[in-house]
Amino acid sequence: MTEQATNTPIAKPKAPPSIVASTGFLGLNRKDATLLALVVVLTMLAPFILNPFPEGSGMAQFNAGYPDLMQRFVIFGIFAIGFNILFGLTGYLSFGHAAFLGVGSYAAIWMMKLVTLNIIPAIILSIIFAGLFALLVGFICLRRSGIYFSILTLAFAQMSYALAYSVLTPITGGETGLQIKATDRPILSGLEPGEIGRANFFGIDMRTSYELSLGDWLFTFNAGYYIAAVVMLLSFYLSIRIFRSPFGMMLRAVKSNQQRMSYTGLNSKPYTLAAFVISGMYAGLAGGLMVAMDTQVGPERMFWTASGEVVLMAILGGVGTLIGPVLGAGMIKYMENIISKINETILHQWFAFLPDGLEDFVVSMIYPFIGKGWHLTLGIVFMLVVIFLPGGLVEGGQKIAGLFRRKAKTDDTPSKTPAE
Amino acid sequence: MEAIILQILNGLDKGSAYALIALGLTLIFGTLGVVNFAHGALFMIGAFCAVTLQRLLGLSHQIVDETRKDFLGNPLKIDVPYMHEWFGPEIGQSIIEWSVPLAILFSIPIMAFIGIAMERGLVKHFYKRPHADQILVTFGLAIVLQEIIKYFYGANPIPTPAPPAFTGSFDFGALVGFDANTIIYPYWRLIYFSFSMIVIAGVFAFLQFTTFGMVVRAGMADRETVGLLGINIDKRFTIMFAIAACVAGLAGVMYAPINSPNYHMGMDFLVLSFVVVVVGGMGSLPGAVLAGFLLGIVESFASMTQILDIFPGINQIIIYLIAIIILLTRPRGLMGRKGVMEE
C-alpha cells in the first residue's frame, strides 16, 4: 500500500460530473432529479399504491395503505437514510444508532408535555438534542475504527438504554415510558380543563384522515403521514446533496482508504465526526416524528435490537446507495406488519386447491415462516442478501436491469460499478 | 470483609460464563479472523441441549394401575418414565434428575457438528470479505438460530433444575473461618465456576501441550507459512471452530440451572461477551478469560446496595463504562497484541 502511494503520484481526483453539473433542477443532475421526482411521486401517491386490493377481498390484508404503517415507512426511511450517510459513505458500522432515536424521542415528548403541542418545536428540539448527544458519543467513539467502533457505539447505546430504564426514570418514565396525559398542561396550548393534548401541526391534528371511497377501494389520506412524508422527502433531498457534495467525496475517501487520506495531509476526524453527527440528527428527527405521530416513547426504542434493525434496513436495501435504505426500511416494516398477520387459517385458504394431504404438508412447511415467525423470514432473507447480494436490493435490481440491457444491445457494455 | 468475599463469589459464576463465551469468540477470531456474532446463539443452543435432554429423559408413557383408584373409582392412570422401566425407579429417577450434567456429554457432539457445519457451510465463504460483512452475516445467522429455537421451544423460559444434590447452598464463611451465615453460596454456582476453570484449563492445555495445538498456534501466528509447510491448516482451524462452539455450548449447558434458558439469552450474553473480548484484547486468549472474570466481579460489586446508594444504576452500566474507558486509554485492551484489527 505504502509503495503504491509513493510510486504513483497522487492524481488529483477528477471531479465527477455530478459536482460540475450541479446547476440543474435544485442543484441535482438529471439522474438524481429523476430519482427524487420518482420518490416524490411514490410517497405522495402511497395511499393509492399501497392499497392495491379492494376492501373486503381476501387479499385486503396485504394492503399497507393505513396511516400507522405508512407513517412508519417514512419515519424509518428517514432513520435509514441517516444511518446510510454514516455507514454507506464512511464505512463506520454503528451498532448503537437507536440511542439517538431514543434521545430525540424523549426530547420531543418533553417539549410537547411542557411547552406546546405543535410538532415543529418538538421535532427541532429532538434534532438538536440528538445532534448534541451524537457529538459527544461520536467524539469518543471515532477515536477507534472497525470492530472497536461498533462495540463502542453498542456500549453507549446499551448504557443509554440501561439508564433510561432505571436511574433516569424521573426523566424517561422508566419501563412504562412517557405519554401525554390529561394532567399535562403545555403552556402554549390553551387546552380545555381535562382535555388530553393531541399532537398537531398549526392546528391540524396528526390523526385527521380523509377517506376516499372509489368503488370497492378505500383510500386513507392521513395528515400525519403527509407531514412525515414531506419531512422524509426533504431529508432525502439533503442526503442526495450530501452524497454528491465534496464533503460526501471526502467521506468516501475515508471508506476506501483512510490511511492514504491521512498521508495526503488530511485529517479525517472532522469529516467522520460531521457525518456521525448528521446521521445522529437524522435519527433524532425520526425519533421526534415518531413521537409526533403516536405521542409516546419507551426505553425499548433504544435497545440494541432497534439499532440492529436499522442496520438490517440499510443492508437489505443497498448500503451506500441513495434509495436503498428507504427501500429496505419499507420492506422490513411491510414484512413486519403483513407477514406477521398471516395465520394458519389463511394459509389453508390459499392452498385449498391442493389435495388434502399435500395441503397440510405445504401449510406446515410454510407455517414457521409466517405469523410470529416473521423474524425467521427476516433473518433468512437478510443472510441471503449479505451472502449473494452485498449491494442489497438495489444491486439486485441493477443486475436484473443489466440482463435485459445486454439482451437489447449485444456490444460490450462496461461492467457497471455498484451504485454509489 | 465478608461482603467483599461474597461479592467476589457472586461475580464468579457470571464471570465464568463471560470468560467461556469470550474464550470461544477469541479462539474463532484468533484462528480464522472472523468476528462471530452468532456465538451467543451457540451458548443458547447449549442451554437448550440441556432442556432437550431433560425432556428426552423425562419421556413417559401411561399405564393403568388396577390396584389404585381415582376419586371416581376408575383405575388410576399413571405416567411412568421409560427410564424407570429400563433402570428401575431409583436409578431411573436419578438419571432424570442428573440430566443437566449428563447433557454435557450429549451436547459435545451436537455443538461440534453445528460448529463444523457453520464453518464449512457459511463462515468459510467470508474469510476474504470485510469484517462488517462477517458481522452482518453471523448476526443474521444468530437471528435465524434463535427463531428456530423459539419455534420449537416457545418464547418462555424453561426451568431446568440442577440435580437435587446440588440445589442447596452452603456456608462458605464458616468454611474459611468467618462467622456462620455470613457468606452463603449455592453449590451449583461453585460447580459452574469449577467446571469453567476445568474447560478453560483444558483448552489452554490442548493448545499448549499437544502437537495439534502447537500447529494451531503456529497457524494463528502465520497462517501462510504453516500452509506452505504442507500442513492442512484450514482443516485444523475448522476443528478449532468446532471446539469454540463446544466451549460456548458447555457454558450454556451448565448455565441452564442458574438462569432458565430462553431463546434470547444468547443475544443478552453476546453483547456483554463482545465487550469482554474487547476489554481483554482482541485475539488474546488469557485476556479474554481475565477480562471475563474481572467484569463479572466488577458487575457484582456494582450491584451492592452501598455502592448503588452512591451511584444509582451503576450496576447497569459499569461494564460498558469500563469498556469505554479501557478502549480509550488502552486501545488494544488489557492484553491485546499489536497489529490485531488495526487495519
CSV table of C-alpha atoms in Angstrom, one decimal, chain B residues 58-312:
chain,number,residue,atom,x,y,z
B,58,GLY,CA,-38.4,-37.5,31.2
B,59,LEU,CA,-40.4,-39.1,28.3
B,60,SER,CA,-43.0,-41.3,29.8
B,61,HIS,CA,-46.0,-43.5,28.8
B,62,GLN,CA,-49.2,-44.0,30.6
B,63,ILE,CA,-50.1,-47.3,32.3
B,64,VAL,CA,-53.3,-48.2,34.0
B,65,ASP,CA,-52.8,-49.2,37.6
B,66,GLU,CA,-55.6,-51.5,38.6
B,67,THR,CA,-54.8,-51.6,42.3
B,68,ARG,CA,-55.3,-47.8,42.8
B,69,LYS,CA,-58.5,-45.9,42.1
B,70,ASP,CA,-59.1,-42.2,41.5
B,71,PHE,CA,-61.9,-40.4,43.2
B,72,LEU,CA,-64.5,-41.6,40.6
B,73,GLY,CA,-63.5,-45.2,41.2
B,74,ASN,CA,-61.8,-45.7,37.8
B,75,PRO,CA,-58.4,-47.3,37.6
B,76,LEU,CA,-55.7,-44.7,38.0
B,77,LYS,CA,-53.6,-43.8,35.0
B,78,ILE,CA,-50.1,-43.0,36.0
B,79,ASP,CA,-47.2,-41.7,33.9
B,80,VAL,CA,-44.2,-44.0,34.0
B,81,PRO,CA,-41.0,-42.6,32.6
B,82,TYR,CA,-39.2,-45.0,30.4
B,83,MET,CA,-36.1,-44.5,32.5
B,84,HIS,CA,-37.9,-46.0,35.5
B,85,GLU,CA,-38.9,-49.0,33.4
B,86,TRP,CA,-35.4,-49.6,32.0
B,87,PHE,CA,-33.2,-48.9,35.0
B,88,GLY,CA,-35.6,-49.4,37.9
B,89,PRO,CA,-37.2,-46.5,39.8
B,90,GLU,CA,-34.3,-45.4,41.8
B,91,ILE,CA,-31.6,-45.3,39.2
B,92,GLY,CA,-34.0,-44.1,36.6
B,93,GLN,CA,-35.1,-41.2,38.7
B,94,SER,CA,-31.6,-40.2,39.5
B,95,ILE,CA,-30.8,-40.3,35.7
B,96,ILE,CA,-33.6,-37.9,35.1
B,97,GLU,CA,-32.5,-35.7,37.9
B,98,TRP,CA,-29.0,-35.6,36.7
B,99,SER,CA,-30.0,-34.6,33.2
B,100,VAL,CA,-28.0,-31.3,33.2
B,101,PRO,CA,-24.6,-32.9,33.9
B,102,LEU,CA,-25.4,-35.7,31.5
B,103,ALA,CA,-26.2,-33.0,28.9
B,104,ILE,CA,-22.5,-32.2,28.9
B,105,LEU,CA,-21.8,-35.5,27.1
B,106,PHE,CA,-25.0,-35.0,25.0
B,107,SER,CA,-24.1,-31.5,23.9
B,108,ILE,CA,-20.5,-32.1,22.8
B,109,PRO,CA,-21.3,-34.0,19.6
B,110,ILE,CA,-24.2,-31.7,18.8
B,111,MET,CA,-22.2,-28.5,19.3
B,112,ALA,CA,-19.2,-29.9,17.4
B,113,PHE,CA,-21.5,-30.8,14.5
B,114,ILE,CA,-23.1,-27.3,14.5
B,115,GLY,CA,-19.7,-25.7,14.7
B,116,ILE,CA,-18.3,-27.6,11.7
B,117,ALA,CA,-21.5,-27.1,9.7
B,118,MET,CA,-21.3,-23.4,10.4
B,119,GLU,CA,-17.7,-23.0,9.5
B,120,ARG,CA,-17.8,-25.2,6.3
B,121,GLY,CA,-21.2,-24.1,5.2
B,122,LEU,CA,-21.2,-20.3,5.9
B,123,VAL,CA,-18.2,-18.7,7.6
B,124,LYS,CA,-15.7,-20.2,5.1
B,125,HIS,CA,-17.0,-18.1,2.3
B,126,PHE,CA,-16.5,-14.9,4.3
B,127,TYR,CA,-12.7,-15.0,5.1
B,128,LYS,CA,-12.0,-12.6,2.2
B,129,ARG,CA,-14.9,-10.3,2.8
B,130,PRO,CA,-14.7,-7.3,5.1
B,131,HIS,CA,-15.2,-7.6,8.8
B,132,ALA,CA,-18.5,-5.7,8.5
B,133,ASP,CA,-19.8,-8.4,6.2
B,134,GLN,CA,-18.8,-11.1,8.6
B,135,ILE,CA,-20.5,-9.4,11.5
B,136,LEU,CA,-23.7,-8.9,9.4
B,137,VAL,CA,-23.9,-12.5,8.1
B,138,THR,CA,-23.3,-14.0,11.5
B,139,PHE,CA,-25.8,-11.5,13.0
B,140,GLY,CA,-28.3,-12.8,10.5
B,141,LEU,CA,-27.5,-16.4,11.4
B,142,ALA,CA,-27.9,-15.6,15.1
B,143,ILE,CA,-31.4,-14.3,14.4
B,144,VAL,CA,-32.3,-17.4,12.4
B,145,LEU,CA,-30.9,-19.8,15.1
B,146,GLN,CA,-32.8,-18.1,17.9
B,147,GLU,CA,-36.0,-18.0,15.9
B,148,ILE,CA,-35.7,-21.7,15.2
B,149,ILE,CA,-35.3,-22.4,18.9
B,150,LYS,CA,-38.2,-20.1,19.6
B,151,TYR,CA,-40.4,-22.0,17.1
B,152,PHE,CA,-39.7,-25.4,18.8
B,153,TYR,CA,-39.5,-24.4,22.5
B,154,GLY,CA,-41.7,-21.3,22.7
B,155,ALA,CA,-40.8,-17.9,24.0
B,156,ASN,CA,-41.0,-18.6,27.7
B,157,PRO,CA,-38.0,-19.5,29.9
B,158,ILE,CA,-37.9,-23.2,30.6
B,159,PRO,CA,-36.8,-24.1,34.1
B,160,THR,CA,-34.1,-26.7,34.1
B,161,PRO,CA,-33.2,-27.7,37.6
B,162,ALA,CA,-29.8,-28.9,38.7
B,163,PRO,CA,-29.5,-32.3,40.4
B,164,PRO,CA,-31.1,-32.2,43.9
B,165,ALA,CA,-27.8,-33.0,45.4
B,166,PHE,CA,-26.6,-29.5,44.3
B,167,THR,CA,-29.7,-27.4,44.8
B,168,GLY,CA,-28.9,-26.1,48.2
B,169,SER,CA,-26.4,-23.6,49.4
B,170,PHE,CA,-23.5,-23.9,51.7
B,171,ASP,CA,-21.9,-21.7,54.3
B,172,PHE,CA,-18.7,-20.6,52.7
B,173,GLY,CA,-18.0,-18.2,55.5
B,174,ALA,CA,-17.9,-20.9,58.2
B,175,LEU,CA,-15.6,-23.0,56.0
B,176,VAL,CA,-12.9,-20.4,55.9
B,177,GLY,CA,-13.3,-19.1,59.4
B,178,PHE,CA,-15.8,-16.3,59.3
B,179,ASP,CA,-19.0,-16.2,61.3
B,180,ALA,CA,-21.6,-18.6,60.3
B,181,ASN,CA,-24.3,-17.5,57.8
B,182,THR,CA,-22.4,-14.5,56.6
B,183,ILE,CA,-21.3,-15.9,53.2
B,184,ILE,CA,-23.9,-18.3,51.8
B,185,TYR,CA,-23.2,-19.6,48.3
B,186,PRO,CA,-25.2,-22.0,46.2
B,187,TYR,CA,-23.5,-25.3,45.3
B,188,TRP,CA,-24.3,-25.1,41.7
B,189,ARG,CA,-22.6,-21.8,41.2
B,190,LEU,CA,-19.4,-23.2,42.7
B,191,ILE,CA,-19.7,-26.2,40.4
B,192,TYR,CA,-20.2,-23.9,37.5
B,193,PHE,CA,-17.1,-22.0,38.4
B,194,SER,CA,-15.0,-25.1,38.8
B,195,PHE,CA,-16.4,-26.6,35.6
B,196,SER,CA,-15.5,-23.5,33.7
B,197,MET,CA,-12.0,-23.5,35.2
B,198,ILE,CA,-11.6,-27.1,34.0
B,199,VAL,CA,-12.8,-26.2,30.5
B,200,ILE,CA,-10.5,-23.2,30.3
B,201,ALA,CA,-7.6,-25.2,31.6
B,202,GLY,CA,-8.4,-27.9,29.1
B,203,VAL,CA,-8.4,-25.5,26.2
B,204,PHE,CA,-5.2,-23.9,27.2
B,205,ALA,CA,-3.5,-27.3,27.8
B,206,PHE,CA,-4.8,-28.5,24.5
B,207,LEU,CA,-3.2,-25.5,22.7
B,208,GLN,CA,0.0,-25.6,24.7
B,209,PHE,CA,0.9,-29.3,25.1
B,210,THR,CA,-0.4,-31.1,22.0
B,211,THR,CA,1.1,-31.2,18.6
B,212,PHE,CA,-2.3,-30.2,17.2
B,213,GLY,CA,-2.4,-27.2,19.5
B,214,MET,CA,1.2,-26.3,18.5
B,215,VAL,CA,0.3,-26.3,14.8
B,216,VAL,CA,-2.8,-24.2,15.5
B,217,ARG,CA,-0.8,-21.7,17.4
B,218,ALA,CA,1.7,-21.6,14.6
B,219,GLY,CA,-1.2,-21.1,12.2
B,220,MET,CA,-2.5,-18.2,14.3
B,221,ALA,CA,0.9,-16.5,14.2
B,222,ASP,CA,1.5,-17.1,10.5
B,223,ARG,CA,-1.1,-18.9,8.6
B,224,GLU,CA,0.6,-18.7,5.2
B,225,THR,CA,3.9,-20.2,6.3
B,226,VAL,CA,2.2,-23.1,8.1
B,227,GLY,CA,0.3,-23.8,4.9
B,228,LEU,CA,3.5,-23.7,2.8
B,229,LEU,CA,5.0,-26.3,5.1
B,230,GLY,CA,2.4,-28.7,3.7
B,231,ILE,CA,0.0,-28.7,6.7
B,232,ASN,CA,-3.6,-28.5,6.1
B,233,ILE,CA,-4.3,-25.6,8.4
B,234,ASP,CA,-7.8,-25.0,7.2
B,235,LYS,CA,-8.9,-28.4,8.5
B,236,ARG,CA,-7.4,-27.7,11.9
B,237,PHE,CA,-9.0,-24.3,12.0
B,238,THR,CA,-12.3,-25.9,11.3
B,239,ILE,CA,-11.7,-28.2,14.2
B,240,MET,CA,-10.9,-25.1,16.4
B,241,PHE,CA,-14.2,-23.6,15.3
B,242,ALA,CA,-15.9,-26.7,16.5
B,243,ILE,CA,-14.0,-26.6,19.8
B,244,ALA,CA,-15.0,-23.0,20.3
B,245,ALA,CA,-18.6,-23.9,19.6
B,246,CYS,CA,-18.3,-26.7,22.2
B,247,VAL,CA,-16.9,-24.3,24.8
B,248,ALA,CA,-19.9,-22.0,24.2
B,249,GLY,CA,-22.3,-24.9,24.3
B,250,LEU,CA,-20.9,-26.3,27.5
B,251,ALA,CA,-21.1,-22.8,29.1
B,252,GLY,CA,-24.7,-22.8,28.1
B,253,VAL,CA,-25.5,-26.4,29.3
B,254,MET,CA,-24.2,-25.7,32.8
B,255,TYR,CA,-25.7,-22.2,32.9
B,256,ALA,CA,-29.2,-23.7,32.4
B,257,PRO,CA,-29.9,-24.3,36.1
B,258,ILE,CA,-28.7,-20.8,37.1
B,259,ASN,CA,-30.9,-19.0,34.6
B,260,SER,CA,-33.8,-20.7,32.9
B,261,PRO,CA,-33.0,-20.9,29.2
B,262,ASN,CA,-35.0,-18.7,26.9
B,263,TYR,CA,-34.4,-18.1,23.2
B,264,HIS,CA,-32.8,-14.7,23.5
B,265,MET,CA,-30.4,-15.4,26.3
B,266,GLY,CA,-27.7,-15.8,23.7
B,267,MET,CA,-28.1,-12.2,22.5
B,268,ASP,CA,-28.1,-10.9,26.0
B,269,PHE,CA,-24.8,-12.6,26.7
B,270,LEU,CA,-23.3,-11.9,23.3
B,271,VAL,CA,-23.3,-8.1,23.7
B,272,LEU,CA,-21.5,-8.4,27.0
B,273,SER,CA,-19.1,-11.0,25.7
B,274,PHE,CA,-18.0,-8.8,22.9
B,275,VAL,CA,-17.4,-6.1,25.4
B,276,VAL,CA,-15.4,-8.6,27.4
B,277,VAL,CA,-13.3,-9.6,24.4
B,278,VAL,CA,-12.6,-6.0,23.5
B,279,VAL,CA,-11.6,-5.2,27.1
B,280,GLY,CA,-9.4,-8.3,27.3
B,281,GLY,CA,-7.8,-7.5,24.0
B,282,MET,CA,-8.9,-8.8,20.6
B,283,GLY,CA,-7.1,-12.1,19.9
B,284,SER,CA,-5.7,-12.7,23.3
B,285,LEU,CA,-6.9,-15.9,25.0
B,286,PRO,CA,-5.7,-15.1,28.5
B,287,GLY,CA,-7.0,-11.6,28.1
B,288,ALA,CA,-10.5,-12.9,27.3
B,289,VAL,CA,-10.5,-15.1,30.4
B,290,LEU,CA,-9.1,-12.4,32.7
B,291,ALA,CA,-11.5,-9.8,31.4
B,292,GLY,CA,-14.4,-12.2,31.7
B,293,PHE,CA,-13.8,-12.8,35.4
B,294,LEU,CA,-12.8,-9.2,36.1
B,295,LEU,CA,-16.0,-7.8,34.6
B,296,GLY,CA,-18.2,-10.4,36.2
B,297,ILE,CA,-16.8,-9.5,39.6
B,298,VAL,CA,-16.9,-5.8,39.0
B,299,GLU,CA,-20.5,-6.1,37.9
B,300,SER,CA,-21.3,-7.9,41.1
B,301,PHE,CA,-19.6,-5.3,43.2
B,302,ALA,CA,-21.5,-2.6,41.5
B,303,SER,CA,-24.8,-4.3,42.5
B,304,MET,CA,-24.0,-3.9,46.2
B,305,THR,CA,-26.6,-1.6,47.9
B,306,GLN,CA,-23.8,0.5,49.5
B,307,ILE,CA,-22.5,1.3,46.0
B,308,LEU,CA,-25.9,1.7,44.5
B,309,ASP,CA,-26.7,4.3,47.2
B,310,ILE,CA,-23.8,6.4,46.0
B,311,PHE,CA,-24.1,5.8,42.2
B,312,PRO,CA,-27.7,4.7,41.5
